[in-house]
XYZ file of C-alpha atoms in Angstrom:
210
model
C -35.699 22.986 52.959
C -37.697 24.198 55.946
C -36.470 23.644 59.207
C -39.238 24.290 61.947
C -40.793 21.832 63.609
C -37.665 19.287 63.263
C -37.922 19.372 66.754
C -41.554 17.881 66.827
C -41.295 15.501 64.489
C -37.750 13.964 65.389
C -40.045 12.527 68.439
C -41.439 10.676 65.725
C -38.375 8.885 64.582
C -38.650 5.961 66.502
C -41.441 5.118 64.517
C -40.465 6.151 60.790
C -36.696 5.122 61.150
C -37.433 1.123 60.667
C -39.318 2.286 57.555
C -36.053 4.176 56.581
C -33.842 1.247 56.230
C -32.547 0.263 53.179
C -34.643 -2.496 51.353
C -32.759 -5.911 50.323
C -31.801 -5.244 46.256
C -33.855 -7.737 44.565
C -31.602 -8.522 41.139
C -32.770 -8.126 38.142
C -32.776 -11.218 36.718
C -34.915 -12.372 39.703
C -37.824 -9.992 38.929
C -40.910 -10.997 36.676
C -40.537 -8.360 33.889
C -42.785 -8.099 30.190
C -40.067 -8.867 27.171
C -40.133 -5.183 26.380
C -39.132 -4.027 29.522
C -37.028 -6.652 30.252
C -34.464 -5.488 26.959
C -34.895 -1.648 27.752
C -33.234 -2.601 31.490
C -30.585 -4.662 29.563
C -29.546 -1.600 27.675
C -29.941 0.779 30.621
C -27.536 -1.298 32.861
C -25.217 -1.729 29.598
C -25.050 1.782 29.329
C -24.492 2.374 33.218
C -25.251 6.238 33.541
C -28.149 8.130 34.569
C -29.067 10.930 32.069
C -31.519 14.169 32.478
C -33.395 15.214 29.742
C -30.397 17.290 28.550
C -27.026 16.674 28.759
C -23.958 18.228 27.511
C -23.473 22.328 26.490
C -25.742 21.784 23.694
C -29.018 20.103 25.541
C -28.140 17.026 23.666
C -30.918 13.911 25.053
C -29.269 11.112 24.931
C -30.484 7.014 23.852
C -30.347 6.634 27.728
C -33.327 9.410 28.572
C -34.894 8.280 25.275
C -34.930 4.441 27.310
C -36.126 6.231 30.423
C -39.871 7.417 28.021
C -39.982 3.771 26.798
C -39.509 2.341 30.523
C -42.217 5.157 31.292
C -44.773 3.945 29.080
C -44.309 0.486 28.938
C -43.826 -0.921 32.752
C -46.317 -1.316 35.218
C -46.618 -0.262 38.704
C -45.800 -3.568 39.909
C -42.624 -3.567 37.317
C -41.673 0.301 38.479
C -41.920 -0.749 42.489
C -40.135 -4.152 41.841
C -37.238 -2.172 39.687
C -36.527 0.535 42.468
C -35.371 -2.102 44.985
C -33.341 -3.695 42.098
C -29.429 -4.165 42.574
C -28.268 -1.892 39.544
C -28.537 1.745 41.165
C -29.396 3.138 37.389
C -32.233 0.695 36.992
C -33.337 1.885 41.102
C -32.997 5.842 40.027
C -35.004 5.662 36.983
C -37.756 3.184 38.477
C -37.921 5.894 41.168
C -37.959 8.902 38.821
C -40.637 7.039 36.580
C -42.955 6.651 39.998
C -42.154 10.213 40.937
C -43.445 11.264 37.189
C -46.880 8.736 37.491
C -47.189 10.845 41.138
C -47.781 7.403 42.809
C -48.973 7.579 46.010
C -45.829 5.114 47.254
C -43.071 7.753 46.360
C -42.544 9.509 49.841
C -42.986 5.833 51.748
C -40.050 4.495 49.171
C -37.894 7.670 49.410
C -37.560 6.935 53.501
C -37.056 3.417 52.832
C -34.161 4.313 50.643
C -32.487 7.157 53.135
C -29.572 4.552 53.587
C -29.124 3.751 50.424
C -25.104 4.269 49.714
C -25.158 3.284 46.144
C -23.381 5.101 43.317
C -24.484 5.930 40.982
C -22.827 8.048 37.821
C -25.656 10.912 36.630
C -25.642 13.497 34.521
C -27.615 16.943 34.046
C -26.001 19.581 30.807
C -22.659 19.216 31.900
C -22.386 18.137 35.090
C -21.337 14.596 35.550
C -20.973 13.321 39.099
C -21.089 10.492 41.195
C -24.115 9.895 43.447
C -25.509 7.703 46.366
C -28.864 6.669 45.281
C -30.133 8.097 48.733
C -29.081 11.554 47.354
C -30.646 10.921 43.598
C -33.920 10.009 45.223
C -34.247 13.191 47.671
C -33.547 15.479 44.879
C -35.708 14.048 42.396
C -38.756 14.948 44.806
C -37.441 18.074 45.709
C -36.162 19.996 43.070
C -38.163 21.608 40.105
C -37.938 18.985 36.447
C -37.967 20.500 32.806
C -40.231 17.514 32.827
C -43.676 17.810 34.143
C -45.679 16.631 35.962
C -43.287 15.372 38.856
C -43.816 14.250 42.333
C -42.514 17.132 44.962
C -42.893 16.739 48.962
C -44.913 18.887 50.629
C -44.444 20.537 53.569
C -45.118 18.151 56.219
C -43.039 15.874 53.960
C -40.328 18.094 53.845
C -39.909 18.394 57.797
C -40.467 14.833 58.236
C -37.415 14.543 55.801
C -35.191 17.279 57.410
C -36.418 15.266 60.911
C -34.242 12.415 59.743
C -31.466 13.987 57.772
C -30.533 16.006 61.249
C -31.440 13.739 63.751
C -30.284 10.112 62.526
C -26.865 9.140 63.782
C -26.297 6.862 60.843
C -26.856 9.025 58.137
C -24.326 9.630 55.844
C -26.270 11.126 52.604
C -25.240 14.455 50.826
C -28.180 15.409 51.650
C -27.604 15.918 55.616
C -24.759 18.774 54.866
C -27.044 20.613 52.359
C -29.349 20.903 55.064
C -27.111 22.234 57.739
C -25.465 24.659 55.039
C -29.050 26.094 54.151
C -30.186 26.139 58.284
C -29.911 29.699 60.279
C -28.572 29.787 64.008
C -31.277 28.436 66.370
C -30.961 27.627 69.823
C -33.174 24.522 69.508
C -30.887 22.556 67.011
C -27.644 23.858 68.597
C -26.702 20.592 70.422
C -27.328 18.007 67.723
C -25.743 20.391 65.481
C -22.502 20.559 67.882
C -22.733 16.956 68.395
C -22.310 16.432 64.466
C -19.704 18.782 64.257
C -17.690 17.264 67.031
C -18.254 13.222 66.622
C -18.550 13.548 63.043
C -15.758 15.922 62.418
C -18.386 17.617 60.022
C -17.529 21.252 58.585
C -20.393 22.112 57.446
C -21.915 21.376 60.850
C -19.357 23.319 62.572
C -20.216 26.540 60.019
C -24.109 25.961 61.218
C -22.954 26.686 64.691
C-alpha cells in the first residue's frame, strides 16, 4: 500500500473513525431472507470455512465456493448488506466478497465500518489454511488481485484513507496494521507514531520500520 499523504488524511480521522466501528452482528435467524438463500446460509455456517475458488495442491473448488455462486446469484442487495453484519464471520466474509464482486457502491463505507472487527474466521486459498479476523478478510478482499473477475479494488485515495487508520488508530489490532509498517520505508514524518507503536505496543514489526 501507498503511504504518502497518511499524514493529511489522519487529520481526517476524527471524522471517519465513528464510521469505523464495528456494527452490532445482526443473527441470522433474525434477518428476512428468500427460502433459497435462507438453506444455502444453513449449509455455509454447517460447513464453517471460507473457501477460494481453489483449494488444495490440485485447485480442487470445493461445495463451499460452489454455495458462494448460488449466494451470488440468488440474494439481493438488501440480503448481501443484511448478511455482512450477520454473527457467523463465514456468512459476514462471503456477503462481503459477494458485494465486492457486484462492485456495490457500499463496499469501501462497510470495509471501515468493519476495521474492528476481531472475528475468526478459518479460510482457505490452494493450501493455505489459516485463521483470520474478519477485519483482515475484508481488507484483502479489496486489495488484492481475484482469479475471479470482476472484483471491487480501492483506489488510491481509498488506499491512503485506509493506511490513515491502520497507522494512526490506537485501537487497532488487525493484521493488517503490521503489513503496513513491514511494506513502509524510513520517513521522518511517520517516525513518532511509528516509535510510539513500537514502544507501547511492544510491536516488532514497528520497531524494524524505525
Amino acid at each position: 500500500m501507498k503511504c504518502k499523504h497518511l499524514l493529511l488524511l489522519a487529520t481526517f480521522l476524527g471524522l471517519l473513525l465513528p464510521a469505523c466501528q464495528t456494527k452490532k452482528a445482526i443473527p441470522v435467524r433474525q434477518i428476512q431472507l428468500s427460502p433459497t438463500v435462507a438453506g444455502i446460509v444453513q449449509a455455509m455456517v454447517a460447513y464453517a470455512k471460507v473457501d477460494d475458488i481453489a483449494i488444495g495442491e490440485d485447485g480442487y473448488t470445493s461445495p463451499q465456493w460452489y454455495r458462494f455462486e448460488a449466494l451470488c446469484k440468488a440474494a439481493t442487495r438488501q440480503e448481501l448488506h443484511d448478511l455482512v453484519n450477520d454473527d457467523h464471520p463465514v456468512l459476514s466474509c462471503y456477503a462481503f466478497r459477494a458485494l465486492a464482486n457486484r462492485l456495490d457502491s457500499a463496499v469501501f463505507p462497510i470495509l471501515l465500518a468493519h476495521l474492528h472487527d476481531t472475528a475468526k474466521v478459518s479460510t482457505q486459498s490452494g493450501c493455505i489454511v489459516m485463521e483470520d479476523f474478519v477485519g483482515d478478510f475484508f481488507i484483502r478482499t479489496v486489495t488484492q488481485k481475484h482469479l475471479v473477475s470482476p472484483s471491487y479494488m480501492l483506489n488510491e485515495v481509498q488506499h491512503h484513507v485506509l493506511d490513515s487508520i491502520l497507522l494512526y488508530d490506537k485501537q487497532m489490532v488487525l493484521n493488517a496494521k503490521d503489513g503496513l509498517l513491514s511494506s513502509m520505508k524510513p520517513n521522518p514524518t511517520y517516525y513518532a507514531r511509528i516509535k510510539e507503536i513500537a514502544v507501547k505496543q511492544h510491536n516488532e514489526v514497528a520497531l524494524l520500520a524505525l
